[in-house]
mmCIF file of C-alpha atoms in Angstrom:
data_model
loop_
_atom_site.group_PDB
_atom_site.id
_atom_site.type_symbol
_atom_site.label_atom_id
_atom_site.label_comp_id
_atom_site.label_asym_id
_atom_site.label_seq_id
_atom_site.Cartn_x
_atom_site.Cartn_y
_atom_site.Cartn_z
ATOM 1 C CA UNK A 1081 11.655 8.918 18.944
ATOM 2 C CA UNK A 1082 12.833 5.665 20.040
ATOM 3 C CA UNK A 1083 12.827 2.724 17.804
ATOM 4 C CA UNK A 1084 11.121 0.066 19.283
ATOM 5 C CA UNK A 1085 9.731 -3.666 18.434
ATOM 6 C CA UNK A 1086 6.542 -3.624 20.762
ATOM 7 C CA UNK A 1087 4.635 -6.989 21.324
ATOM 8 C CA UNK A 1088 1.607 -5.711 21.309
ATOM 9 C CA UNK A 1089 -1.099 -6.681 24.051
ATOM 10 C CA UNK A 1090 -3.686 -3.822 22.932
ATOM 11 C CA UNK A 1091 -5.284 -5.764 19.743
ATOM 12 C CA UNK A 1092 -8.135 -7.417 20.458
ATOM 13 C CA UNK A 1093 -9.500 -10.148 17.898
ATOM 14 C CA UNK A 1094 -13.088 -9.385 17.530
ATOM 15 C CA UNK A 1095 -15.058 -12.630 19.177
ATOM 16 C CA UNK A 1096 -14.876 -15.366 16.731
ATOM 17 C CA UNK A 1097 -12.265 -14.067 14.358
ATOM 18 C CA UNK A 1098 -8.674 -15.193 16.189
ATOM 19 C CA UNK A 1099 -6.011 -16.249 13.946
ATOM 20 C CA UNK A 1100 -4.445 -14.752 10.570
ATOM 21 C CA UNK A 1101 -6.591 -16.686 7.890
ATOM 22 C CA UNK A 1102 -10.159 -15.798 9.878
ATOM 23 C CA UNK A 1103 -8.512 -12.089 9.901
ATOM 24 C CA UNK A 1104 -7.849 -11.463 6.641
ATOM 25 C CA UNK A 1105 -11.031 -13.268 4.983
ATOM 26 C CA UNK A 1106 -13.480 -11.264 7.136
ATOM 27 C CA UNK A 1107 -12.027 -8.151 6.405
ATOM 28 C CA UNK A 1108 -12.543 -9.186 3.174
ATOM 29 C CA UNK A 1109 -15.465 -10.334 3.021
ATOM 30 C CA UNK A 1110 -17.322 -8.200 6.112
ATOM 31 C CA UNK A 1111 -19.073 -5.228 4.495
ATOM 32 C CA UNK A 1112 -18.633 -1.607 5.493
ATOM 33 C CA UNK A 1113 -20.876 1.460 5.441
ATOM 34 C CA UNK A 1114 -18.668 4.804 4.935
ATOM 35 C CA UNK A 1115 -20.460 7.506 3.441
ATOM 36 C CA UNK A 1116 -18.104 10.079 2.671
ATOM 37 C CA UNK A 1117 -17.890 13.721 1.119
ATOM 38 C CA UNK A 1118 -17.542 13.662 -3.064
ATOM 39 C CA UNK A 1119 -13.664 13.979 -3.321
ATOM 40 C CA UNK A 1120 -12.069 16.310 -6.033
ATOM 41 C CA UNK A 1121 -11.011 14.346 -8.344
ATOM 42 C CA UNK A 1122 -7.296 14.858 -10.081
ATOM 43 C CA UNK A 1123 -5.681 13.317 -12.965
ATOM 44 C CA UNK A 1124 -1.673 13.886 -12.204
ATOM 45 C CA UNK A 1125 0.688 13.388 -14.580
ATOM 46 C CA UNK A 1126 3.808 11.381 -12.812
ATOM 47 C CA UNK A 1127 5.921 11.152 -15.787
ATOM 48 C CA UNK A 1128 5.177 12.697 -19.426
ATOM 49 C CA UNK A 1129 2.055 10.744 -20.632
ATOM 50 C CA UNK A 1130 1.317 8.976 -17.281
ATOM 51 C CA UNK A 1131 -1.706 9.757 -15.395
ATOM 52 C CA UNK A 1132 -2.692 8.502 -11.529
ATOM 53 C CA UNK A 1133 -6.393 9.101 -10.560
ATOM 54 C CA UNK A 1134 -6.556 10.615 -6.846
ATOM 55 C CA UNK A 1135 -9.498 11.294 -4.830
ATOM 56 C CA UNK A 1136 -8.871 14.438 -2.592
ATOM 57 C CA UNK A 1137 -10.423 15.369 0.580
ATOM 58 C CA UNK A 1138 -10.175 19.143 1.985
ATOM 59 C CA UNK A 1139 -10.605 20.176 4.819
ATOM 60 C CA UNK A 1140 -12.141 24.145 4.698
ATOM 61 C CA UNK A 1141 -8.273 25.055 4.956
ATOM 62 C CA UNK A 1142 -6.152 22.768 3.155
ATOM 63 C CA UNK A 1143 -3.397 24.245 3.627
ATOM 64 C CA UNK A 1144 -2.851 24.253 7.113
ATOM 65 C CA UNK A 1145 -3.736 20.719 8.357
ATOM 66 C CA UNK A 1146 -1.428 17.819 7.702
ATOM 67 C CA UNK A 1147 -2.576 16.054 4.174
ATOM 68 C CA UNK A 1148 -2.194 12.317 4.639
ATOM 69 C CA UNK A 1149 -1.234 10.807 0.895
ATOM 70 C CA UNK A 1150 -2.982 7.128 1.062
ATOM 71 C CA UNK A 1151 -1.615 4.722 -0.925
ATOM 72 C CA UNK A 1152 -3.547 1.032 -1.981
ATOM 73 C CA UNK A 1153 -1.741 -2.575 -1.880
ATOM 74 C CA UNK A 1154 -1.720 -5.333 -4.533
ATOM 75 C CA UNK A 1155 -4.854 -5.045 -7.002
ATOM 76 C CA UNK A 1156 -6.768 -2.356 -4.448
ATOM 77 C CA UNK A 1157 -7.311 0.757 -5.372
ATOM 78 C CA UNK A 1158 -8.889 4.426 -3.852
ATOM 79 C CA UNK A 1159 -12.071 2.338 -3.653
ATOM 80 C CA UNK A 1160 -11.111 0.015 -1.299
ATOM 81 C CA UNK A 1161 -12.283 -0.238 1.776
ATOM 82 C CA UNK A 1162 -9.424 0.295 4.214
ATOM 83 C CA UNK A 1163 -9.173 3.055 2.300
ATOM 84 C CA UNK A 1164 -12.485 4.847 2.500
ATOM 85 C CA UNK A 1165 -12.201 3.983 6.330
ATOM 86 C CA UNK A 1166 -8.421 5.831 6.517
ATOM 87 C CA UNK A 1167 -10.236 8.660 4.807
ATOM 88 C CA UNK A 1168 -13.111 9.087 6.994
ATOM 89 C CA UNK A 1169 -11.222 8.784 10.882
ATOM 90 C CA UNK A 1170 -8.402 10.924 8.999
ATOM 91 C CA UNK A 1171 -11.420 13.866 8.272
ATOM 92 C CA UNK A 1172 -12.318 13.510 11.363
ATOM 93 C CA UNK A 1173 -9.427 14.368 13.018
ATOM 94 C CA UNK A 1174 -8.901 17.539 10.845
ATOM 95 C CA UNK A 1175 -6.537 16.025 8.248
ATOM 96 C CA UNK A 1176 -6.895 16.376 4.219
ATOM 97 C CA UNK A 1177 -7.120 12.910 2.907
ATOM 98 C CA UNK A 1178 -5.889 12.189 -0.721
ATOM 99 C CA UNK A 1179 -6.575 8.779 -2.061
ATOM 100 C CA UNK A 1180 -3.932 7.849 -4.498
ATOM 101 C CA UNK A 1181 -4.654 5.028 -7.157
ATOM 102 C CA UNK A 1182 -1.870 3.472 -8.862
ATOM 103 C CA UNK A 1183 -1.403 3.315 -12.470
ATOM 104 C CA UNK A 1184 -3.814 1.541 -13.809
ATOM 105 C CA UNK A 1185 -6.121 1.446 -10.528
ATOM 106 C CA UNK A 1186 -9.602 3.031 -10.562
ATOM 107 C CA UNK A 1187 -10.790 2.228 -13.617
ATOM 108 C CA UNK A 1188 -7.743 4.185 -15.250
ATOM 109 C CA UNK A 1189 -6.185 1.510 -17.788
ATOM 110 C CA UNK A 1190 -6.668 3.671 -20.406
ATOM 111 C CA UNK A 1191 -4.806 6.545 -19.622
ATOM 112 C CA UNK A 1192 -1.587 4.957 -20.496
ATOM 113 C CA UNK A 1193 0.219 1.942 -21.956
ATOM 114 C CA UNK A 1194 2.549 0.960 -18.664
ATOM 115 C CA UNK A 1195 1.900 -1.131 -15.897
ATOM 116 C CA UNK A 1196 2.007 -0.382 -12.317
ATOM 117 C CA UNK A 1197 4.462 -2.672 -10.126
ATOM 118 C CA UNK A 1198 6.157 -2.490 -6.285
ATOM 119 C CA UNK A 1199 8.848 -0.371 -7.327
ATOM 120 C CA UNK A 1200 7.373 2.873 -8.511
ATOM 121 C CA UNK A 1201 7.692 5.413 -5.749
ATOM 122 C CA UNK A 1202 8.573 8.306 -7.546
ATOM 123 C CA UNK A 1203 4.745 7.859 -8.440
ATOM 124 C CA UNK A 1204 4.292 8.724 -4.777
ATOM 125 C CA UNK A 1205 6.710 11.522 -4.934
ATOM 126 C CA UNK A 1206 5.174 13.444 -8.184
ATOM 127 C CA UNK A 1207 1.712 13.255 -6.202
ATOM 128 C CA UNK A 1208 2.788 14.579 -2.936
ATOM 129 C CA UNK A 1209 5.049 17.346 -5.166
ATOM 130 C CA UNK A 1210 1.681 18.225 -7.264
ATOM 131 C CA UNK A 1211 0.119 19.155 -3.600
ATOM 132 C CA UNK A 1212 3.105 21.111 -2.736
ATOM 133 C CA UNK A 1213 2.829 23.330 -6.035
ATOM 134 C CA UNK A 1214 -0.659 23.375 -7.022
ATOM 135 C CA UNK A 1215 -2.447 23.124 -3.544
ATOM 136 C CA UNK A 1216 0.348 24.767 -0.917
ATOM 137 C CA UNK A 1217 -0.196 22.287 1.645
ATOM 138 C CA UNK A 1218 2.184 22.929 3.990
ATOM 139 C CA UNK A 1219 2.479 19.591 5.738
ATOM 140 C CA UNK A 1220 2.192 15.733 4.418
ATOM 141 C CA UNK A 1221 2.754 12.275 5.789
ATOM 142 C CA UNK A 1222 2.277 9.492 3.622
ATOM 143 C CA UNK A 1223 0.199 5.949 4.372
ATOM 144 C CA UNK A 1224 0.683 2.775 2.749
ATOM 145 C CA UNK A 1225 -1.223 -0.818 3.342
ATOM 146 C CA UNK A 1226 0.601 -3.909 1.908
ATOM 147 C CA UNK A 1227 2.240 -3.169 -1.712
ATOM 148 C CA UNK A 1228 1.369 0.510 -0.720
ATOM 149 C CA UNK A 1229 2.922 0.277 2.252
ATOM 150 C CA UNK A 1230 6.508 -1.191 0.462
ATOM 151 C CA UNK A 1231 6.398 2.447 -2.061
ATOM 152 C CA UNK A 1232 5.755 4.784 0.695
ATOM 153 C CA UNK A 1233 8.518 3.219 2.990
ATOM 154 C CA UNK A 1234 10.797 3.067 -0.250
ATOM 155 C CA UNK A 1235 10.395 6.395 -1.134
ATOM 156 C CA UNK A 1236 10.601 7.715 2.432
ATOM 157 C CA UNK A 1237 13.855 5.719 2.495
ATOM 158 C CA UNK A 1238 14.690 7.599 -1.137
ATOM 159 C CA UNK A 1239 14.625 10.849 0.050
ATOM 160 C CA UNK A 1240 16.795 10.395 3.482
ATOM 161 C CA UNK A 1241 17.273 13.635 5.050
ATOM 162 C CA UNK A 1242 16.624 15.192 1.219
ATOM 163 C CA UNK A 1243 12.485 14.786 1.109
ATOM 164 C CA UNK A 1244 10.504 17.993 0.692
ATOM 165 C CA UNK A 1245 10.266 20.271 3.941
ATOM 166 C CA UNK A 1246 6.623 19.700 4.431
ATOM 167 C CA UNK A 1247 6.959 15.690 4.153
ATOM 168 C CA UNK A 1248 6.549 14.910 8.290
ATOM 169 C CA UNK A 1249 5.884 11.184 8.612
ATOM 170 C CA UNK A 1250 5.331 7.877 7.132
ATOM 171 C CA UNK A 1251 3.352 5.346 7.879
ATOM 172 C CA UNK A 1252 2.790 1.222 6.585
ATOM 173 C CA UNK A 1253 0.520 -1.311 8.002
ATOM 174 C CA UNK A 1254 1.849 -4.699 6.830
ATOM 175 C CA UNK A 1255 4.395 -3.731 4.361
ATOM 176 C CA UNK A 1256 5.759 -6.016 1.961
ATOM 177 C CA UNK A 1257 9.215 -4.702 2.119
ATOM 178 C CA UNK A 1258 10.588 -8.238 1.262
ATOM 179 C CA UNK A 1259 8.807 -8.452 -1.950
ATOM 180 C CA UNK A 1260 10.253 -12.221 -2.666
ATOM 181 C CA UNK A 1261 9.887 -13.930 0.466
ATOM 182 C CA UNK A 1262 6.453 -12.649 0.717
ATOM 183 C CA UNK A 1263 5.659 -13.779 -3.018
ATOM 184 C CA UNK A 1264 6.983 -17.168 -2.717
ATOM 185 C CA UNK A 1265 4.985 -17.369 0.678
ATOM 186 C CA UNK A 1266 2.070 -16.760 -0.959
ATOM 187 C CA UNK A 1267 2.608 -19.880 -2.947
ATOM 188 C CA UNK A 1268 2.207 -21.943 0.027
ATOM 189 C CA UNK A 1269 -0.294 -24.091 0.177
ATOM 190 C CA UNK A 1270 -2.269 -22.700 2.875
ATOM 191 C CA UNK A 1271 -2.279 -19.160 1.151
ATOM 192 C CA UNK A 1272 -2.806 -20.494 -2.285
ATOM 193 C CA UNK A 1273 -6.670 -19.097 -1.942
ATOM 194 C CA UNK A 1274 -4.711 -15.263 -1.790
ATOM 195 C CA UNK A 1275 -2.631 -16.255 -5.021
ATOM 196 C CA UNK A 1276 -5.615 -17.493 -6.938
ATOM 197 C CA UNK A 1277 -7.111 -14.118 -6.127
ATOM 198 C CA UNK A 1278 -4.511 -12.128 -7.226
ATOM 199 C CA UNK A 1279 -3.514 -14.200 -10.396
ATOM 200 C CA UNK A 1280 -7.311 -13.907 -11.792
ATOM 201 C CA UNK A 1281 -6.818 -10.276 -11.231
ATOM 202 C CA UNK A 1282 -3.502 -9.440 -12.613
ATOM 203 C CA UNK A 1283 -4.382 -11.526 -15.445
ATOM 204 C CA UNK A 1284 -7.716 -10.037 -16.255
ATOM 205 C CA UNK A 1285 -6.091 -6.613 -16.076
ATOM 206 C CA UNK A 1286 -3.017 -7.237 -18.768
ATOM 207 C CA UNK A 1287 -5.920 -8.808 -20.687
ATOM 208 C CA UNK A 1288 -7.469 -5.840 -20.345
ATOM 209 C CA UNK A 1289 -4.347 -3.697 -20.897
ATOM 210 C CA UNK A 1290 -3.906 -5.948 -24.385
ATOM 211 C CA UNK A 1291 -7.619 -4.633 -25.563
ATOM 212 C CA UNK A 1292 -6.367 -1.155 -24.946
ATOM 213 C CA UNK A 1293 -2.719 -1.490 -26.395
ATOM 214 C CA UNK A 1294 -2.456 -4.237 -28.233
ATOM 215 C CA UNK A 1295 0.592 -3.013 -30.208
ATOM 216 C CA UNK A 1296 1.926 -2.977 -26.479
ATOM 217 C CA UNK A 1297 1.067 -6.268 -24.746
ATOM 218 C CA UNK A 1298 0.901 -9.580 -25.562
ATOM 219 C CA UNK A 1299 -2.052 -11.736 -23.899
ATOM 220 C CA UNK A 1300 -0.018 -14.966 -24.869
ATOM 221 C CA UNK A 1301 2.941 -13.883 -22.302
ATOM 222 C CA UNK A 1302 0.172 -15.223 -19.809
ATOM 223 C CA UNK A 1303 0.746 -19.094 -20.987
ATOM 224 C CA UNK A 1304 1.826 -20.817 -17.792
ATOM 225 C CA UNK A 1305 1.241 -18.381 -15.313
ATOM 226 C CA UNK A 1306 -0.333 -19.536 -12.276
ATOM 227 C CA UNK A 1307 2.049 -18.196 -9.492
ATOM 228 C CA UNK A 1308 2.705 -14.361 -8.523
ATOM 229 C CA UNK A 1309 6.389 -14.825 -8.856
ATOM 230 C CA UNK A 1310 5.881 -16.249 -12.947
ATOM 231 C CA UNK A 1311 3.537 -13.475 -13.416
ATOM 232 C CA UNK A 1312 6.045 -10.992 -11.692
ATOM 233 C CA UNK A 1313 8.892 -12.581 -13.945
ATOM 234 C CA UNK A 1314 7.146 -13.254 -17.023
ATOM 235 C CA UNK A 1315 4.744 -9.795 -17.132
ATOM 236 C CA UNK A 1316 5.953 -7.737 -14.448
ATOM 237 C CA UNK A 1317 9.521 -7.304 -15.127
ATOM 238 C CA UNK A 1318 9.331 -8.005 -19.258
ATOM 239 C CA UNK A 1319 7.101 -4.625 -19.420
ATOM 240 C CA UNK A 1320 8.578 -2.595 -16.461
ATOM 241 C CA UNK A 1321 12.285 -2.889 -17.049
ATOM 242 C CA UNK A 1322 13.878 -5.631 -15.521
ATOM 243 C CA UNK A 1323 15.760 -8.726 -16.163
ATOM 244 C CA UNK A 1324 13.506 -10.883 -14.487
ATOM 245 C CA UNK A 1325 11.647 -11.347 -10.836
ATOM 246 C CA UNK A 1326 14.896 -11.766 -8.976
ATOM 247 C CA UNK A 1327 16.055 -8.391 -10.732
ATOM 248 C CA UNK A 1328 12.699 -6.743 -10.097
ATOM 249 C CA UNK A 1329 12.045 -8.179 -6.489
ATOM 250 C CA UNK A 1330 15.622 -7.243 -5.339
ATOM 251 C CA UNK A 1331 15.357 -3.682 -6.606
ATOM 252 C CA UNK A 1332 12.018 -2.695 -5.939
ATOM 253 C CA UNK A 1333 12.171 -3.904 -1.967
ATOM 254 C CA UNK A 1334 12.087 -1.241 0.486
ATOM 255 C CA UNK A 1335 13.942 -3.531 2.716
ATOM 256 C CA UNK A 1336 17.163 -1.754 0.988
ATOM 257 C CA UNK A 1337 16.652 1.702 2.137
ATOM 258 C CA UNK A 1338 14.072 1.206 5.525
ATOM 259 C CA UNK A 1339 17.320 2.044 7.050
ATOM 260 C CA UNK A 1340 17.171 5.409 5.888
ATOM 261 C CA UNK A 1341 14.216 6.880 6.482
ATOM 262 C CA UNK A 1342 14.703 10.304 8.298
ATOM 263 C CA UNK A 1343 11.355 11.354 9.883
ATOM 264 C CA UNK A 1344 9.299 9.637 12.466
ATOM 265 C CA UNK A 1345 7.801 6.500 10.746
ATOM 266 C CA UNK A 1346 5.500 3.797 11.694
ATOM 267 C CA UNK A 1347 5.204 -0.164 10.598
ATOM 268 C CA UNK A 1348 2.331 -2.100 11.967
ATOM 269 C CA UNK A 1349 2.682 -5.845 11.463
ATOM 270 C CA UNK A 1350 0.663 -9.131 12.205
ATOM 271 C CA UNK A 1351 3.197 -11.889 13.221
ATOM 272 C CA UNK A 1352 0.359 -14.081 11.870
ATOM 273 C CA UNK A 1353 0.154 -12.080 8.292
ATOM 274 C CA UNK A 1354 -0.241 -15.316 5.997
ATOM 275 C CA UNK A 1355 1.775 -14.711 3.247
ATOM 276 C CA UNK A 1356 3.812 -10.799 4.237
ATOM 277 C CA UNK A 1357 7.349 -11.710 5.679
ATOM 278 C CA UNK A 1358 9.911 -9.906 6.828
ATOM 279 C CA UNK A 1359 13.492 -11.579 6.780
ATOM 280 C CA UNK A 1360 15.864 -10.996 9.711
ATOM 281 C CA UNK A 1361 18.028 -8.943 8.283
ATOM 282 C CA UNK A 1362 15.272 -6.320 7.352
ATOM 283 C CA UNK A 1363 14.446 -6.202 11.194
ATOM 284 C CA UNK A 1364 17.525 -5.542 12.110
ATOM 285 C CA UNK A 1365 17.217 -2.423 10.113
ATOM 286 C CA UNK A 1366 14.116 -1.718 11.483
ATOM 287 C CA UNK A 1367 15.208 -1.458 14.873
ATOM 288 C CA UNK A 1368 18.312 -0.018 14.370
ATOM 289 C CA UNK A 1369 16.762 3.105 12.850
ATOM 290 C CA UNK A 1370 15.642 5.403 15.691
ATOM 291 C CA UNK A 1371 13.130 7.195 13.365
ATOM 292 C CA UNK A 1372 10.869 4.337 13.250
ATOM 293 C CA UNK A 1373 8.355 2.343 15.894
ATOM 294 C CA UNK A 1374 7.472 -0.979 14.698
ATOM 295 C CA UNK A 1375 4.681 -2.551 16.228
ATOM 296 C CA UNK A 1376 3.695 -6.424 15.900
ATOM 297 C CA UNK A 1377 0.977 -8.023 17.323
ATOM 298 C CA UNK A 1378 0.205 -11.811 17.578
ATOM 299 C CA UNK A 1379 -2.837 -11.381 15.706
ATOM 300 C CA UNK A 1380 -4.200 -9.355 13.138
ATOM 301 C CA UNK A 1381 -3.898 -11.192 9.687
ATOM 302 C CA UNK A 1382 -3.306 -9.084 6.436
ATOM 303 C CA UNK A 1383 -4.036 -5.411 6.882
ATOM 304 C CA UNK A 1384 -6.623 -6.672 9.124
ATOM 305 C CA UNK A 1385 -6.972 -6.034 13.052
ATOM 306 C CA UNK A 1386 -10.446 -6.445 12.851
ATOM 307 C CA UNK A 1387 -11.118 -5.665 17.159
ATOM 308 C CA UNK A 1388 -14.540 -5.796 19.056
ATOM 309 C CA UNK A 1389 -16.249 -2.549 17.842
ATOM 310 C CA UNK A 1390 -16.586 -0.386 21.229
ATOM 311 C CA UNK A 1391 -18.180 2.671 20.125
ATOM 312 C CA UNK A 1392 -16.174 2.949 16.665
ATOM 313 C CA UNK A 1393 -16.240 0.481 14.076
ATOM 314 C CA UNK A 1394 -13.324 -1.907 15.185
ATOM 315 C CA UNK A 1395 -10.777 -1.436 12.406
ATOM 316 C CA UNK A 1396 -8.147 -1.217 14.833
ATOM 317 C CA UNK A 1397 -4.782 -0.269 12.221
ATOM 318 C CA UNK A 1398 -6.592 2.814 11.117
ATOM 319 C CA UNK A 1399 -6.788 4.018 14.154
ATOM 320 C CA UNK A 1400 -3.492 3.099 15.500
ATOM 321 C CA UNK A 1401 -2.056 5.415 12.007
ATOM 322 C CA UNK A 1402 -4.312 8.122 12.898
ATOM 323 C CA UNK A 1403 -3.851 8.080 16.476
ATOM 324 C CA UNK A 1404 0.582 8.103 15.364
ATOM 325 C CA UNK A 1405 -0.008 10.794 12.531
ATOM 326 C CA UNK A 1406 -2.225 13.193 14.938
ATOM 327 C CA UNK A 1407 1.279 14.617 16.444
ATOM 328 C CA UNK A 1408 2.243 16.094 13.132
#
C-alpha cells in the first residue's frame, strides 16, 4: 500500500450543509432510523474488576468473516449513532460488528470505580483478545471515530509488527491523535458550544461516579472547571495516573507511535474539523508510514461527511471505512 495524503474531490456536502460548524451540528442534531438485529450482549473484563459493555453482531459464521471492533469518541458510546450506522453497512457487507463501550459508557458506571480517558488501549486489546479466545474469529480490524479513533491508532501503533495474527487493519475517521492541540482548540471561541457540551457531560458523569463511589471521587475536584483541558488536569489525570494534563495529553497521544503501525490503516480527516488538529510533525509521520492512506477532504466537519443521500443514506465516512475494510 502506498501512503498517500489525498485531497479529496469525492465528498459531497449535502445541499445546504457546506462548512465544518453546519457539518458537525446536523449530524448531531439530524435524526436517524437504523433498526438493527438485538446484539449479544458481553460484559468483558479488561483488567481484574473492570468490565466494558459490548454489543456483538454475528454473522451465521462468525468465525470466518472479518469482525470489525468499533470503538466510540468523547462521551459517545455503542448507542451512538455513527455507530449503529457502522454496524448496519458493516452487516451488510458480511462482517461481524462488535460495538465496544468504554468504561463507564452505556449505562455501565457501576461496574467499576475508574474512569475511562484517551489513553486506554489495552482496553481495545483485551476485547479484540476475548474474540480471539472465546469466539475464534479468525480475522479483526479495528474502527475508531474521534477519541476512539486516537485508542485504536495507539494501540495499532502498540503492537507494531507484534499484534495478534488475525488483527488485519485499522481504521480512524477524525482521530484526535494530538490530544492537546485539539483540547485547547476546542477552547476557542468559535467551538466553545462543543466544550460546553462536553464539560456538562463529563461533569454529570464524575457526579455520577461520586454517587456510586463516593469513598473514590470527590465532586468538589469539579470547582473551577469549565475547560476540557482543567477537567483533563484536574479529574482526568488526578484519578487515572498522571501528573497532570501535559503528562496525560503527551502520553496518551497516538501521534507517538502512528509511525508504527504495521498493517494497512486508514485516517479520514476534515481539514475543516472545528476543534481536531493534527500538528505537522504528526503528518509527517503519517505519510512517511507506507501502511497507512490518509485521506482529507475540504469539508466534512467532525466525524461528519454528511453527502446528498443517492440511494443510501449519505453518511459518507462509513462508507468510505467499509468500502477500505471490504479487502480484508
Amino acid at each position: 500500500m502506498v501512503s498517500s495524503q489525498i485531497k479529496s474531490e469525492t465528498f459531497l456536502p449535502r445541499r445546504g450543509l457546506r462548512g465544518g460548524h453546519k457539518q458537525t451540528l446536523a449530524s448531531f442534531l439530524l435524526s436517524r432510523r437504523i433498526v438493527l438485529p438485538a446484539p449479544e450482549e458481553r460484559l468483558i473484563e479488561v483488567e481484574p474488576g473492570v468490565k466494558v459493555l459490548c454489543q456483538c453482531h454475528w454473522q451465521s459464521d462468525r468465525q470466518t468473516p472479518l469482525t470489525i471492533v468499533v470503538v466510540h469518541g468523547l462521551e459517545g458510546s455503542s448507542e451512538s449513532a455513527y455507530m449503529l450506522g457502522m454496524t448496519k453497512k458493516g452487516l451488510a457487507a458480511g462482517m461481524n460488528v462488535v460495538r465496544m463501550n468504554q468504561r463507564n459508557c452505556g449505562g455501565t458506571e457501576g461496574v467499576a470505580p475508574t474512569l475511562y480517558h484517551s489513553g486506554l488501549s489495552r482496553d481495545v486489546a483485551a476485547v479484540a483478545q476475548y474474540l480471539i479466545d472465546q469466539d475464534r474469529i479468525s480475522k479483526f480490524a479495528l474502527v475508531g471515530f474521534s477519541m476512539g479513533g486516537n485508542l485504536v491508532l495507539k494501540l495499532a501503533g502498540e503492537w507494531g509488527r507484534e499484534g495478534p495474527s488475525q488483527f488485519r487493519a485499522v481504521a480512524a475517521v477524525c482521530p484526535a491523535m494530538d490530544l492537546a492541540a485539539s483540547s485547547d482548540a476546542l477552547h476557542n471561541r468559535s467551538n466553545r458550544l462543543y466544550e460546553y457540551y462536553f464539560i456538562w457531560k463529563l461533569r454529570r458523569r464524575l457526579r455520577s461516579k461520586a454517587r456510586l463511589f463516593p469513598k473514590v471521587f470527590e465532586t468538589s475536584r469539579l470547582r473551577g472547571v469549565t475547560t476540557l483541558r482543567k477537567f483533563d488536569d484536574k479529574i482526568t489525570a488526578h484519578y487515572c495516573g498522571f501528573t497532570g494534563a501535559v503528562d496525560y495529553y503527551s502520553r496518551a497521544a497516538a501521534a507517538n507511535v502512528v509511525d508504527r503501525i504495521a498493517v494497512p490503516a486508514f485516517i479520514l480527516h476534515a481539514a475543516n474539523d472545528p476543534f481536531i488538529r493534527i500538528l505537522p510533525e504528526t503528518r509527517k509521520k503519517i505519510l512517511a508510514n507506507p501502511n497507512i492512506t490518509f485521506l482529507e477532504t475540504e469539508d466534512g466537519g467532525h466525524c461528519s461527511f454528511l453527502a446528498q443521500p443517492d440511494g443510501d443514506d449519505g453518511r459518507w465516512a462509513e462508507s468510505q471505512i467499509v468500502e477500505f475494510l471490504r479487502k480484508y
